[in-house]
């Protein structure tokens, strides 16, 4: 099946710093999604990307659909304590019907 | 709108017991799915449905059954629980179509099998 490699696994940063994380796929994806999960809650969609090269922002968050269609990046600018959580990338490739593949997540800790 | 509602929030079972995790959505979504989340493993798809009467297997279906008799409900059944099924379970739903990937998740069920 399709595999997603998400990195880094965890990050510990100071409030105000910028954050970058990425996902790479072993095959071409048609859709990339980024989710955030707060403790004890289900993941919440942050950004959806549908075209190669697409760059989309949601407040302090910016995500890009890689031009090769095999990777995606999420950047968070000027981090704040409430950015703490687990960030997941997810993607759907050709022939995968309605199945989304999720990365293993990046645990972000922000030190006030 | 309540969104996606999962019950129970927590459950402890003994090996061999059966139970049903409930999931309901009030958004008229055609697509519903169940994921399990384990430390370091991300979210793995168990079963999914694209409409009432239609279900299919995901990545890790063994040990789980589903049915979809209505658009709103998509229960997940464990017929004989095993310790390997200790996990956090999430139900998610969405519309079908070009934006079908915009899954809405429930708040999860934490299951422990002793």
PDB file of C-alpha atoms in Angstrom:
ATOM      1  CA  UNK A   1       0.000   0.000   0.000  1.00  0.00           C
ATOM      2  CA  UNK A   2       0.909   3.661  -0.104  1.00  0.00           C
ATOM      3  CA  UNK A   3       3.347   4.839   2.535  1.00  0.00           C
ATOM      4  CA  UNK A   4       3.892   8.281   4.010  1.00  0.00           C
ATOM      5  CA  UNK A   5       7.045   9.330   5.824  1.00  0.00           C
ATOM      6  CA  UNK A   6       6.480  12.298   8.103  1.00  0.00           C
ATOM      7  CA  UNK A   7       9.319  14.173   9.765  1.00  0.00           C
ATOM      8  CA  UNK A   8      10.373  15.160  12.260  1.00  0.00           C
ATOM      9  CA  UNK A   9       8.701  12.804  14.738  1.00  0.00           C
ATOM     10  CA  UNK A  10       8.786  15.485  17.423  1.00  0.00           C
ATOM     11  CA  UNK A  11       9.837  19.099  17.902  1.00  0.00           C
ATOM     12  CA  UNK A  12      10.446  21.182  21.001  1.00  0.00           C
ATOM     13  CA  UNK A  13      10.594  24.907  20.271  1.00  0.00           C
ATOM     14  CA  UNK A  14      10.385  28.277  21.964  1.00  0.00           C
ATOM     15  CA  UNK A  15       7.341  30.472  21.607  1.00  0.00           C
ATOM     16  CA  UNK A  16       7.760  32.806  18.640  1.00  0.00           C
ATOM     17  CA  UNK A  17       9.872  30.433  16.565  1.00  0.00           C
ATOM     18  CA  UNK A  18       8.884  29.212  13.131  1.00  0.00           C
ATOM     19  CA  UNK A  19       8.250  25.495  12.547  1.00  0.00           C
ATOM     20  CA  UNK A  20       8.590  23.321   9.474  1.00  0.00           C
ATOM     21  CA  UNK A  21       7.544  19.730   8.955  1.00  0.00           C
ATOM     22  CA  UNK A  22       7.162  17.599   5.866  1.00  0.00           C
ATOM     23  CA  UNK A  23       5.802  14.403   4.418  1.00  0.00           C
ATOM     24  CA  UNK A  24       7.083  12.309   1.556  1.00  0.00           C
ATOM     25  CA  UNK A  25       5.330   9.552  -0.314  1.00  0.00           C
ATOM     26  CA  UNK A  26       6.596   6.510  -2.141  1.00  0.00           C
ATOM     27  CA  UNK A  27       4.068   7.192  -4.900  1.00  0.00           C
ATOM     28  CA  UNK A  28       2.280  10.109  -6.515  1.00  0.00           C
ATOM     29  CA  UNK A  29      -0.538  11.689  -4.516  1.00  0.00           C
ATOM     30  CA  UNK A  30      -3.443  13.695  -5.916  1.00  0.00           C
ATOM     31  CA  UNK A  31      -4.410  15.273  -2.620  1.00  0.00           C
ATOM     32  CA  UNK A  32      -2.488  16.356   0.458  1.00  0.00           C
ATOM     33  CA  UNK A  33      -4.100  17.260   3.753  1.00  0.00           C
ATOM     34  CA  UNK A  34      -2.753  18.535   7.046  1.00  0.00           C
ATOM     35  CA  UNK A  35      -4.525  17.844  10.346  1.00  0.00           C
ATOM     36  CA  UNK A  36      -3.908  18.866  13.944  1.00  0.00           C
ATOM     37  CA  UNK A  37      -4.869  16.752  16.938  1.00  0.00           C
ATOM     38  CA  UNK A  38      -5.233  18.185  20.427  1.00  0.00           C
ATOM     39  CA  UNK A  39      -4.951  15.845  23.425  1.00  0.00           C
ATOM     40  CA  UNK A  40      -8.080  13.743  23.897  1.00  0.00           C
ATOM     41  CA  UNK A  41      -9.660  14.966  20.673  1.00  0.00           C
ATOM     42  CA  UNK A  42      -9.980  13.850  17.094  1.00  0.00           C
ATOM     43  CA  UNK A  43      -7.877  15.398  14.308  1.00  0.00           C
ATOM     44  CA  UNK A  44      -9.098  18.663  12.825  1.00  0.00           C
ATOM     45  CA  UNK A  45      -8.397  19.640   9.216  1.00  0.00           C
ATOM     46  CA  UNK A  46      -6.033  22.606   8.842  1.00  0.00           C
ATOM     47  CA  UNK A  47      -5.263  22.818   5.130  1.00  0.00           C
ATOM     48  CA  UNK A  48      -6.212  20.873   2.000  1.00  0.00           C
ATOM     49  CA  UNK A  49      -4.118  20.881  -1.202  1.00  0.00           C
ATOM     50  CA  UNK A  50      -5.303  19.601  -4.563  1.00  0.00           C
ATOM     51  CA  UNK A  51      -2.784  20.766  -7.195  1.00  0.00           C
ATOM     52  CA  UNK A  52       0.949  20.222  -7.626  1.00  0.00           C
ATOM     53  CA  UNK A  53       2.794  23.392  -6.648  1.00  0.00           C
ATOM     54  CA  UNK A  54      -0.197  24.768  -4.754  1.00  0.00           C
ATOM     55  CA  UNK A  55       0.661  26.992  -1.795  1.00  0.00           C
ATOM     56  CA  UNK A  56      -2.152  27.617   0.703  1.00  0.00           C
ATOM     57  CA  UNK A  57      -2.271  29.576   3.936  1.00  0.00           C
ATOM     58  CA  UNK A  58      -4.543  29.428   6.953  1.00  0.00           C
ATOM     59  CA  UNK A  59      -3.553  32.189   9.344  1.00  0.00           C
ATOM     60  CA  UNK A  60      -0.015  31.491  10.526  1.00  0.00           C
ATOM     61  CA  UNK A  61      -0.002  28.127   8.771  1.00  0.00           C
ATOM     62  CA  UNK A  62       1.220  27.629   5.214  1.00  0.00           C
ATOM     63  CA  UNK A  63       1.296  24.340   3.340  1.00  0.00           C
ATOM     64  CA  UNK A  64       2.593  23.411  -0.083  1.00  0.00           C
ATOM     65  CA  UNK A  65       1.842  20.558  -2.474  1.00  0.00           C
ATOM     66  CA  UNK A  66       5.222  19.479  -3.812  1.00  0.00           C
ATOM     67  CA  UNK A  67       5.842  19.820  -7.532  1.00  0.00           C
ATOM     68  CA  UNK A  68       6.813  16.154  -7.803  1.00  0.00           C
ATOM     69  CA  UNK A  69       3.428  15.223  -6.221  1.00  0.00           C
ATOM     70  CA  UNK A  70       5.335  13.042  -3.763  1.00  0.00           C
ATOM     71  CA  UNK A  71       5.784  15.506  -0.923  1.00  0.00           C
ATOM     72  CA  UNK A  72       4.164  18.262   1.077  1.00  0.00           C
ATOM     73  CA  UNK A  73       5.342  20.814   3.636  1.00  0.00           C
ATOM     74  CA  UNK A  74       3.672  22.584   6.537  1.00  0.00           C
ATOM     75  CA  UNK A  75       5.107  25.732   8.064  1.00  0.00           C
ATOM     76  CA  UNK A  76       3.904  27.469  11.212  1.00  0.00           C
ATOM     77  CA  UNK A  77       5.126  31.001  11.768  1.00  0.00           C
ATOM     78  CA  UNK A  78       5.556  32.745  15.116  1.00  0.00           C
ATOM     79  CA  UNK A  79       4.469  29.739  17.175  1.00  0.00           C
ATOM     80  CA  UNK A  80       2.277  30.192  20.257  1.00  0.00           C
ATOM     81  CA  UNK A  81       1.553  27.793  23.138  1.00  0.00           C
ATOM     82  CA  UNK A  82      -1.784  26.697  21.672  1.00  0.00           C
ATOM     83  CA  UNK A  83       0.054  25.297  18.637  1.00  0.00           C
ATOM     84  CA  UNK A  84       0.981  22.332  20.837  1.00  0.00           C
ATOM     85  CA  UNK A  85      -0.358  19.054  19.496  1.00  0.00           C
ATOM     86  CA  UNK A  86       0.211  16.326  16.964  1.00  0.00           C
ATOM     87  CA  UNK A  87       0.259  17.315  13.309  1.00  0.00           C
ATOM     88  CA  UNK A  88      -0.619  14.708  10.693  1.00  0.00           C
ATOM     89  CA  UNK A  89      -0.215  14.757   6.972  1.00  0.00           C
ATOM     90  CA  UNK A  90      -2.596  12.650   4.912  1.00  0.00           C
ATOM     91  CA  UNK A  91      -2.845  11.939   1.236  1.00  0.00           C
ATOM     92  CA  UNK A  92      -4.804  10.177  -1.414  1.00  0.00           C
ATOM     93  CA  UNK A  93      -3.142   8.663  -4.435  1.00  0.00           C
ATOM     94  CA  UNK A  94      -4.314   7.262  -7.732  1.00  0.00           C
ATOM     95  CA  UNK A  95      -6.497   4.205  -7.519  1.00  0.00           C
ATOM     96  CA  UNK A  96      -6.939   4.491  -3.774  1.00  0.00           C
ATOM     97  CA  UNK A  97     -10.690   4.982  -4.071  1.00  0.00           C
ATOM     98  CA  UNK A  98     -11.722   6.948  -0.997  1.00  0.00           C
ATOM     99  CA  UNK A  99      -8.942   5.815   1.282  1.00  0.00           C
ATOM    100  CA  UNK A 100      -6.693   8.375   2.923  1.00  0.00           C
ATOM    101  CA  UNK A 101      -3.213   7.403   4.065  1.00  0.00           C
ATOM    102  CA  UNK A 102      -1.941   9.156   7.179  1.00  0.00           C
ATOM    103  CA  UNK A 103       1.589   9.910   8.273  1.00  0.00           C
ATOM    104  CA  UNK A 104       2.674   8.931  11.777  1.00  0.00           C
ATOM    105  CA  UNK A 105       2.512  12.462  13.066  1.00  0.00           C
ATOM    106  CA  UNK A 106       4.788  15.223  14.365  1.00  0.00           C
ATOM    107  CA  UNK A 107       4.462  16.011  18.068  1.00  0.00           C
ATOM    108  CA  UNK A 108       4.975  19.742  18.581  1.00  0.00           C
ATOM    109  CA  UNK A 109       5.783  21.202  21.981  1.00  0.00           C
ATOM    110  CA  UNK A 110       6.001  24.971  22.421  1.00  0.00           C
ATOM    111  CA  UNK A 111       7.819  26.352  25.429  1.00  0.00           C
ATOM    112  CA  UNK A 112       6.300  29.672  26.572  1.00  0.00           C
TER     113      UNK A 112
ATOM    114  CA  UNK B   1     -25.060  20.359  14.418  1.00  0.00           C
ATOM    115  CA  UNK B   2     -23.409  17.839  16.721  1.00  0.00           C
ATOM    116  CA  UNK B   3     -21.025  16.702  13.967  1.00  0.00           C
ATOM    117  CA  UNK B   4     -19.595  13.216  14.507  1.00  0.00           C
ATOM    118  CA  UNK B   5     -20.586  11.648  17.814  1.00  0.00           C
ATOM    119  CA  UNK B   6     -18.838   8.601  19.221  1.00  0.00           C
ATOM    120  CA  UNK B   7     -19.834   6.542  22.239  1.00  0.00           C
ATOM    121  CA  UNK B   8     -18.546   5.417  24.641  1.00  0.00           C
ATOM    122  CA  UNK B   9     -15.571   7.692  25.391  1.00  0.00           C
ATOM    123  CA  UNK B  10     -13.776   5.000  27.375  1.00  0.00           C
ATOM    124  CA  UNK B  11     -14.212   1.219  27.548  1.00  0.00           C
ATOM    125  CA  UNK B  12     -12.406  -1.645  29.267  1.00  0.00           C
ATOM    126  CA  UNK B  13     -13.000  -5.189  28.027  1.00  0.00           C
ATOM    127  CA  UNK B  14     -11.745  -8.614  28.943  1.00  0.00           C
ATOM    128  CA  UNK B  15     -10.239 -10.803  26.260  1.00  0.00           C
ATOM    129  CA  UNK B  16     -12.987 -12.576  24.348  1.00  0.00           C
ATOM    130  CA  UNK B  17     -15.748 -10.104  25.141  1.00  0.00           C
ATOM    131  CA  UNK B  18     -17.695  -8.442  22.391  1.00  0.00           C
ATOM    132  CA  UNK B  19     -18.830  -4.874  22.070  1.00  0.00           C
ATOM    133  CA  UNK B  20     -19.982  -2.244  19.612  1.00  0.00           C
ATOM    134  CA  UNK B  21     -18.525   1.219  19.243  1.00  0.00           C
ATOM    135  CA  UNK B  22     -21.180   3.647  18.125  1.00  0.00           C
ATOM    136  CA  UNK B  23     -20.754   6.435  15.585  1.00  0.00           C
ATOM    137  CA  UNK B  24     -23.361   8.862  14.365  1.00  0.00           C
ATOM    138  CA  UNK B  25     -23.164  11.953  12.171  1.00  0.00           C
ATOM    139  CA  UNK B  26     -25.797  14.575  11.457  1.00  0.00           C
ATOM    140  CA  UNK B  27     -24.195  16.193   8.413  1.00  0.00           C
ATOM    141  CA  UNK B  28     -25.769  13.866   5.823  1.00  0.00           C
ATOM    142  CA  UNK B  29     -22.321  12.633   4.808  1.00  0.00           C
ATOM    143  CA  UNK B  30     -22.228   9.718   2.419  1.00  0.00           C
ATOM    144  CA  UNK B  31     -18.771   8.575   3.480  1.00  0.00           C
ATOM    145  CA  UNK B  32     -18.023   7.183   6.948  1.00  0.00           C
ATOM    146  CA  UNK B  33     -14.941   5.410   8.235  1.00  0.00           C
ATOM    147  CA  UNK B  34     -13.239   3.963  11.281  1.00  0.00           C
ATOM    148  CA  UNK B  35      -9.565   4.500  12.162  1.00  0.00           C
ATOM    149  CA  UNK B  36      -7.453   3.233  15.002  1.00  0.00           C
ATOM    150  CA  UNK B  37      -4.599   5.245  16.460  1.00  0.00           C
ATOM    151  CA  UNK B  38      -1.661   3.583  18.149  1.00  0.00           C
ATOM    152  CA  UNK B  39       1.509   5.253  19.485  1.00  0.00           C
ATOM    153  CA  UNK B  40       3.986   5.827  16.682  1.00  0.00           C
ATOM    154  CA  UNK B  41       1.658   4.323  14.079  1.00  0.00           C
ATOM    155  CA  UNK B  42      -0.475   7.258  13.029  1.00  0.00           C
ATOM    156  CA  UNK B  43      -4.060   6.620  11.950  1.00  0.00           C
ATOM    157  CA  UNK B  44      -4.855   3.349  10.215  1.00  0.00           C
ATOM    158  CA  UNK B  45      -8.087   2.736   8.334  1.00  0.00           C
ATOM    159  CA  UNK B  46     -10.153  -0.220   9.569  1.00  0.00           C
ATOM    160  CA  UNK B  47     -13.345  -0.119   7.481  1.00  0.00           C
ATOM    161  CA  UNK B  48     -15.207   2.458   5.476  1.00  0.00           C
ATOM    162  CA  UNK B  49     -18.558   2.996   3.811  1.00  0.00           C
ATOM    163  CA  UNK B  50     -19.638   5.132   0.871  1.00  0.00           C
ATOM    164  CA  UNK B  51     -23.341   4.851   1.593  1.00  0.00           C
ATOM    165  CA  UNK B  52     -26.049   2.854   3.304  1.00  0.00           C
ATOM    166  CA  UNK B  53     -25.625  -0.840   2.574  1.00  0.00           C
ATOM    167  CA  UNK B  54     -22.083  -0.421   1.212  1.00  0.00           C
ATOM    168  CA  UNK B  55     -18.963  -1.190   3.244  1.00  0.00           C
ATOM    169  CA  UNK B  56     -15.385  -2.101   2.413  1.00  0.00           C
ATOM    170  CA  UNK B  57     -12.189  -3.040   4.176  1.00  0.00           C
ATOM    171  CA  UNK B  58      -9.376  -0.670   4.983  1.00  0.00           C
ATOM    172  CA  UNK B  59      -5.797  -1.335   5.958  1.00  0.00           C
ATOM    173  CA  UNK B  60      -6.402  -3.286   9.209  1.00  0.00           C
ATOM    174  CA  UNK B  61      -9.882  -4.902   9.063  1.00  0.00           C
ATOM    175  CA  UNK B  62      -9.215  -8.204  10.837  1.00  0.00           C
ATOM    176  CA  UNK B  63     -11.175  -8.653  14.059  1.00  0.00           C
ATOM    177  CA  UNK B  64     -13.700  -5.924  13.222  1.00  0.00           C
ATOM    178  CA  UNK B  65     -17.107  -5.913  11.564  1.00  0.00           C
ATOM    179  CA  UNK B  66     -19.173  -2.988  10.320  1.00  0.00           C
ATOM    180  CA  UNK B  67     -22.564  -2.380   8.809  1.00  0.00           C
ATOM    181  CA  UNK B  68     -24.292   0.717   7.429  1.00  0.00           C
ATOM    182  CA  UNK B  69     -28.064   0.458   7.590  1.00  0.00           C
ATOM    183  CA  UNK B  70     -28.624   4.223   7.634  1.00  0.00           C
ATOM    184  CA  UNK B  71     -26.754   7.280   6.369  1.00  0.00           C
ATOM    185  CA  UNK B  72     -26.292   8.547   9.923  1.00  0.00           C
ATOM    186  CA  UNK B  73     -24.894   5.519  11.753  1.00  0.00           C
ATOM    187  CA  UNK B  74     -21.793   3.382  11.273  1.00  0.00           C
ATOM    188  CA  UNK B  75     -21.159   1.051  14.230  1.00  0.00           C
ATOM    189  CA  UNK B  76     -17.922  -0.886  14.657  1.00  0.00           C
ATOM    190  CA  UNK B  77     -18.202  -4.338  16.207  1.00  0.00           C
ATOM    191  CA  UNK B  78     -15.530  -6.325  17.981  1.00  0.00           C
ATOM    192  CA  UNK B  79     -16.793  -9.914  18.119  1.00  0.00           C
ATOM    193  CA  UNK B  80     -14.044 -11.329  20.358  1.00  0.00           C
ATOM    194  CA  UNK B  81     -11.768  -8.646  21.777  1.00  0.00           C
ATOM    195  CA  UNK B  82      -8.026  -9.235  21.912  1.00  0.00           C
ATOM    196  CA  UNK B  83      -5.303  -7.255  23.724  1.00  0.00           C
ATOM    197  CA  UNK B  84      -3.940  -6.219  20.305  1.00  0.00           C
ATOM    198  CA  UNK B  85      -7.134  -4.232  19.835  1.00  0.00           C
ATOM    199  CA  UNK B  86      -6.252  -1.901  22.693  1.00  0.00           C
ATOM    200  CA  UNK B  87      -6.201   1.443  20.932  1.00  0.00           C
ATOM    201  CA  UNK B  88      -7.959   4.757  20.411  1.00  0.00           C
ATOM    202  CA  UNK B  89     -10.686   4.491  17.798  1.00  0.00           C
ATOM    203  CA  UNK B  90     -11.884   7.384  15.664  1.00  0.00           C
ATOM    204  CA  UNK B  91     -14.902   7.602  13.457  1.00  0.00           C
ATOM    205  CA  UNK B  92     -14.777  10.090  10.586  1.00  0.00           C
ATOM    206  CA  UNK B  93     -17.188  11.207   7.902  1.00  0.00           C
ATOM    207  CA  UNK B  94     -17.274  13.396   4.814  1.00  0.00           C
ATOM    208  CA  UNK B  95     -19.138  14.156   1.634  1.00  0.00           C
ATOM    209  CA  UNK B  96     -18.180  12.217  -1.461  1.00  0.00           C
ATOM    210  CA  UNK B  97     -16.788  14.036  -4.477  1.00  0.00           C
ATOM    211  CA  UNK B  98     -13.768  16.183  -5.179  1.00  0.00           C
ATOM    212  CA  UNK B  99     -13.658  17.421  -1.591  1.00  0.00           C
ATOM    213  CA  UNK B 100     -14.272  14.024  -0.040  1.00  0.00           C
ATOM    214  CA  UNK B 101     -10.965  14.137   1.737  1.00  0.00           C
ATOM    215  CA  UNK B 102     -12.237  16.754   4.187  1.00  0.00           C
ATOM    216  CA  UNK B 103     -12.892  14.248   6.916  1.00  0.00           C
ATOM    217  CA  UNK B 104     -14.596  15.323  10.109  1.00  0.00           C
ATOM    218  CA  UNK B 105     -13.514  13.250  13.091  1.00  0.00           C
ATOM    219  CA  UNK B 106     -15.291  12.298  16.291  1.00  0.00           C
ATOM    220  CA  UNK B 107     -13.554  12.748  19.637  1.00  0.00           C
ATOM    221  CA  UNK B 108     -12.529   9.106  19.904  1.00  0.00           C
ATOM    222  CA  UNK B 109     -13.097   5.994  22.006  1.00  0.00           C
ATOM    223  CA  UNK B 110     -10.250   4.787  24.174  1.00  0.00           C
ATOM    224  CA  UNK B 111     -10.471   0.986  24.387  1.00  0.00           C
ATOM    225  CA  UNK B 112      -8.432  -1.245  26.676  1.00  0.00           C
ATOM    226  CA  UNK B 113      -8.569  -5.027  26.336  1.00  0.00           C
ATOM    227  CA  UNK B 114      -7.175  -6.909  29.314  1.00  0.00           C
TER     228      UNK B 114
END
